[in-house]
XYZ file of C-alpha atoms in Angstrom:
355
model
C 93.887 108.883 55.834
C 91.236 110.769 57.750
C 87.571 110.230 56.931
C 85.086 113.069 56.445
C 82.102 112.413 58.679
C 79.759 114.328 56.363
C 80.597 113.001 52.865
C 82.685 109.954 53.599
C 85.425 111.186 51.164
C 89.101 110.639 52.074
C 91.180 113.812 52.834
C 94.838 114.080 51.870
C 97.158 115.841 54.139
C 97.663 119.596 53.356
C 100.931 120.547 51.714
C 101.178 123.977 53.252
C 99.994 126.106 56.152
C 97.683 128.061 53.759
C 96.065 124.862 52.587
C 95.663 123.628 56.108
C 93.743 126.837 56.998
C 91.212 126.278 54.167
C 90.385 122.708 55.063
C 87.796 121.393 57.543
C 88.669 122.717 60.994
C 87.627 119.458 62.518
C 89.959 117.375 60.476
C 93.518 116.521 61.758
C 96.165 117.080 59.043
C 99.974 116.774 58.860
C 101.915 120.016 58.389
C 104.644 119.518 55.832
C 106.386 122.774 56.415
C 107.163 122.203 60.200
C 110.216 123.734 61.835
C 113.355 121.659 61.039
C 115.469 120.054 63.634
C 118.025 122.735 64.623
C 120.639 120.149 65.674
C 122.951 120.465 68.601
C 124.458 123.817 69.709
C 128.270 124.261 69.130
C 130.256 122.320 71.643
C 131.877 124.506 74.366
C 134.925 122.921 75.901
C 135.273 123.041 79.715
C 138.308 124.387 81.551
C 139.286 120.826 82.453
C 139.346 119.985 78.716
C 141.721 122.908 78.008
C 144.001 122.948 81.037
C 145.658 119.669 82.254
C 146.309 121.269 85.609
C 142.797 122.029 86.260
C 141.843 118.461 85.189
C 144.201 117.054 87.767
C 142.838 119.537 90.351
C 139.208 118.269 89.587
C 140.351 114.693 89.826
C 141.950 115.432 93.296
C 138.783 117.006 94.359
C 136.683 114.019 93.406
C 138.762 111.346 95.278
C 139.139 113.705 98.183
C 135.383 113.852 98.543
C 135.129 110.037 98.276
C 137.763 109.778 101.044
C 135.651 112.254 103.088
C 132.720 109.948 102.639
C 134.739 107.032 104.054
C 135.734 109.214 107.055
C 132.130 110.168 107.664
C 131.029 106.419 107.691
C 133.854 105.658 110.137
C 132.830 108.678 112.259
C 129.337 107.537 112.491
C 130.319 104.059 113.643
C 132.694 105.590 116.218
C 130.076 108.024 117.453
C 127.667 105.138 117.986
C 130.220 103.627 120.387
C 131.642 106.856 121.983
C 128.159 108.511 122.654
C 125.947 105.636 123.893
C 122.296 106.266 124.862
C 121.911 106.244 128.559
C 118.474 105.371 130.115
C 116.898 108.524 131.642
C 119.401 110.942 130.128
C 117.857 112.925 127.236
C 121.228 114.679 126.710
C 122.814 111.301 125.729
C 120.087 110.875 123.088
C 120.674 114.231 121.642
C 124.448 113.686 121.475
C 124.016 110.298 119.998
C 121.765 111.483 117.208
C 123.787 114.582 116.504
C 127.198 112.919 115.970
C 125.881 109.855 114.220
C 123.799 112.172 111.959
C 126.790 114.296 111.163
C 128.769 111.228 110.132
C 126.010 109.718 107.993
C 125.210 113.079 106.358
C 128.932 113.665 105.531
C 129.150 110.104 104.122
C 126.194 110.415 101.859
C 126.742 114.080 100.891
C 130.291 113.581 99.926
C 129.502 110.679 97.619
C 126.833 112.661 95.967
C 128.861 115.809 95.429
C 131.906 113.744 94.331
C 129.803 111.823 91.730
C 128.326 114.928 90.423
C 131.718 116.796 90.198
C 133.205 113.756 88.436
C 130.478 113.845 85.786
C 130.594 117.570 85.334
C 134.314 118.107 85.239
C 135.969 114.941 84.082
C 133.668 112.633 82.217
C 133.141 112.954 78.379
C 130.452 115.590 77.831
C 129.834 115.875 74.126
C 126.288 115.549 73.041
C 125.009 112.448 71.321
C 121.840 110.798 69.968
C 120.747 107.368 71.107
C 118.660 106.011 68.320
C 115.867 103.550 69.325
C 116.074 100.111 67.870
C 114.001 96.922 68.469
C 115.107 95.021 71.537
C 116.771 91.817 70.540
C 119.597 89.573 71.515
C 121.412 89.099 68.277
C 125.164 88.731 67.926
C 125.357 92.251 66.539
C 123.460 93.865 69.422
C 125.552 91.998 71.994
C 128.774 93.191 70.382
C 127.475 96.721 70.127
C 126.489 96.642 73.844
C 129.994 95.520 74.751
C 131.394 98.312 72.610
C 129.179 100.878 74.320
C 130.431 99.692 77.767
C 133.962 99.889 76.565
C 133.417 103.437 75.208
C 131.675 104.515 78.388
C 134.556 103.220 80.518
C 136.965 105.056 78.360
C 135.077 108.362 78.403
C 134.338 108.302 82.087
C 137.960 107.307 82.921
C 136.658 104.650 85.376
C 139.491 102.266 84.599
C 142.127 104.865 83.900
C 141.581 107.155 86.906
C 142.543 104.522 89.593
C 142.459 106.992 92.601
C 138.925 108.170 91.693
C 137.664 104.659 91.120
C 139.228 103.077 94.225
C 138.131 105.911 96.475
C 134.615 105.629 95.200
C 134.571 101.822 95.733
C 135.892 102.435 99.265
C 133.241 105.063 99.987
C 130.498 102.770 98.735
C 131.792 99.902 100.900
C 132.105 102.137 104.065
C 128.762 103.935 103.648
C 126.543 101.049 104.778
C 128.641 100.262 107.842
C 126.963 102.785 110.128
C 123.554 101.356 109.249
C 124.800 97.780 110.121
C 126.128 98.961 113.402
C 122.914 100.960 114.222
C 120.714 97.970 113.507
C 122.549 96.086 116.118
C 121.097 98.509 118.699
C 117.564 97.411 117.731
C 117.959 93.962 119.128
C 118.000 93.207 122.864
C 121.463 92.973 124.225
C 122.544 89.778 126.097
C 118.987 88.533 126.053
C 117.570 85.515 124.242
C 114.654 86.829 122.157
C 112.761 83.526 122.331
C 112.887 83.506 126.156
C 112.060 87.143 126.307
C 108.990 86.881 124.099
C 107.827 83.675 125.826
C 106.957 85.544 128.973
C 104.513 88.426 129.306
C 102.611 90.182 132.111
C 99.687 87.792 131.590
C 99.357 85.199 134.379
C 96.610 83.245 136.152
C 94.007 85.664 137.633
C 95.332 88.857 135.977
C 92.218 90.890 134.802
C 91.738 91.971 131.172
C 91.421 95.845 131.090
C 90.675 98.351 128.409
C 93.562 99.972 126.575
C 94.631 102.604 127.446
C 92.427 103.405 130.514
C 93.065 100.126 132.381
C 89.358 99.668 133.230
C 88.544 96.056 134.055
C 86.174 94.346 131.496
C 83.198 92.148 132.486
C 81.984 89.455 130.269
C 78.616 91.115 130.006
C 80.396 94.172 128.441
C 81.446 92.183 125.493
C 78.629 91.923 122.970
C 78.443 89.909 119.778
C 80.494 91.526 117.044
C 82.370 93.828 119.387
C 86.215 94.035 119.634
C 88.198 95.303 122.659
C 91.774 96.458 122.669
C 93.115 94.928 125.915
C 96.051 95.210 128.228
C 96.783 93.351 131.433
C 95.837 94.934 134.773
C 98.665 96.984 136.296
C 100.456 97.596 132.904
C 100.100 101.398 133.249
C 102.032 101.354 136.457
C 104.929 99.164 135.240
C 108.268 100.791 134.981
C 108.827 99.255 131.581
C 105.314 99.828 130.369
C 106.077 100.277 126.686
C 108.194 97.116 126.492
C 105.527 95.059 128.338
C 102.704 96.416 126.226
C 104.598 95.475 123.048
C 104.327 91.831 124.103
C 101.080 91.720 126.074
C 98.669 93.651 123.852
C 95.519 91.555 123.145
C 92.342 91.772 120.948
C 89.134 90.541 122.617
C 86.091 89.515 120.608
C 82.804 87.762 121.049
C 81.318 85.257 118.649
C 78.512 82.766 118.843
C 79.898 79.659 120.682
C 78.752 77.414 117.833
C 80.874 79.462 115.316
C 84.066 78.453 117.139
C 86.075 75.566 115.985
C 87.941 74.586 119.090
C 90.798 72.090 119.028
C 91.483 69.448 121.670
C 93.012 70.944 124.801
C 91.540 74.377 124.243
C 87.921 73.680 125.183
C 88.153 76.064 128.269
C 90.345 78.826 126.646
C 87.240 80.892 125.659
C 84.343 82.022 127.773
C 80.863 81.714 126.266
C 82.211 82.683 122.822
C 84.608 85.369 124.074
C 88.121 84.802 122.741
C 91.373 86.752 123.237
C 94.340 86.678 120.892
C 97.720 88.392 120.736
C 97.581 91.737 118.908
C 101.138 91.281 117.699
C 101.290 89.919 114.148
C 103.366 86.792 113.648
C 104.874 88.187 110.449
C 107.045 91.152 111.539
C 105.272 92.279 114.780
C 102.832 94.966 113.469
C 99.589 95.571 115.474
C 96.724 93.403 114.114
C 94.070 96.048 114.734
C 91.233 95.500 112.176
C 88.351 93.176 112.873
C 85.706 92.229 110.328
C 82.518 91.428 112.084
C 80.766 89.488 109.291
C 83.671 87.295 108.375
C 85.297 87.128 111.764
C 88.688 87.878 110.249
C 91.520 89.896 111.762
C 93.560 91.971 109.392
C 97.104 93.321 109.773
C 97.208 96.599 107.907
C 101.042 96.519 107.376
C 101.282 93.507 105.073
C 97.733 92.290 104.730
C 97.998 89.045 106.689
C 94.510 87.799 107.570
C 93.614 85.495 110.538
C 90.358 83.520 110.942
C 89.027 83.829 114.416
C 86.528 80.995 113.983
C 89.469 78.614 113.504
C 91.748 79.747 116.267
C 93.315 82.675 114.298
C 94.648 80.382 111.528
C 96.417 82.309 108.737
C 94.211 82.439 105.629
C 96.068 85.144 103.624
C 99.301 87.017 103.556
C 102.952 86.470 104.666
C 102.374 85.438 108.290
C 103.434 81.773 108.867
C 101.605 80.832 112.083
C 98.416 81.769 113.873
C 98.116 84.473 116.477
C 98.795 83.008 119.967
C 95.568 82.600 121.996
C 95.301 83.861 125.636
C 93.263 81.387 127.750
C 90.561 83.409 129.652
C 87.761 82.874 132.119
C 85.792 85.058 134.530
C 86.423 85.637 138.359
C 83.876 85.794 141.124
C 82.856 89.274 140.230
C 82.255 88.447 136.605
C 85.418 90.200 135.304
C 87.354 88.560 132.594
C 90.675 87.171 133.743
C 93.607 85.271 132.216
C 93.901 81.563 133.010
C 97.644 81.661 132.302
C 100.280 83.350 130.113
C 100.444 82.678 126.386
C 101.485 79.062 125.615
C 103.833 80.114 122.847
C 106.069 83.095 122.035
C 104.191 86.231 120.804
C 105.305 88.159 117.754
C 107.260 87.408 114.583
C 108.049 83.810 113.843
C 111.696 84.357 113.244
C 112.200 84.850 116.953
C 111.592 81.085 117.369
C 114.480 80.086 115.028
C 117.773 79.020 116.715
């Protein structure tokens, strides 16, 4: 019941539209003479319901589309092998993308069109009402659920139409194969990733330079609270610049020396509070590019891993499993920051270290 704010009397719902119009306009009432449910429209049978020949033709169309999907998946795998990407040849990239894309598009499009045509032309299409009931796991509901599955199987023809079913299963199995083959191209070929990531362009005496200009950095340039994106000297002239940068990118920061908690053996890895750490996150290799001055935390924006610079980039939050590798640094005779050596451990994701 609604309450009248003025008099406090209860109001009963109006029995007609006329009575509703004479009541308080600010009071919500229930209209008793609402439009009745018109029900379902008359069922109109499809041509496949009336003509067995057209039903068989629709079935042939569906499983032919599924077979086309299988052919498209095989085509994409074959194109990956037949049209490899050649370094320095943009035409090979275009051909590789074109033919693999055609195969993948055919595989996915044929599955989609085949599934839609199956539902439109062959599956049971009479309208029905699914009444909502409380969710429970009683014996009756379990039996009813099994009955619904049996009925759905009978109406869709999934068990009865073996060619449609088997071709769909084959298409679904074949469709992921191009992705599996393409993912193989993301890993280095005939190279041990652990060994590859254990060596970078950093070496004794290599200057730390600004990214991307390559300007050398003096220790006096690095003020408290500042952060520099750093690359090794000579990186911009390297023939494999991008590959080397992906391993050698570094973040440079300066803290008060008394804020640093230095472990044994690393006493000379920093210079007057200036520390350098790999920019490559040890989770999946994203760039750790956000530095919080007040907390001295580094944040990876991809999956929110956080590293504490005051404790040698130890992981304090997120999915990363090990600290960022530290680059030992010092200064040369001209006051420029230089590396003492390469990293003492592999950079990047931890899974590269697993054998």
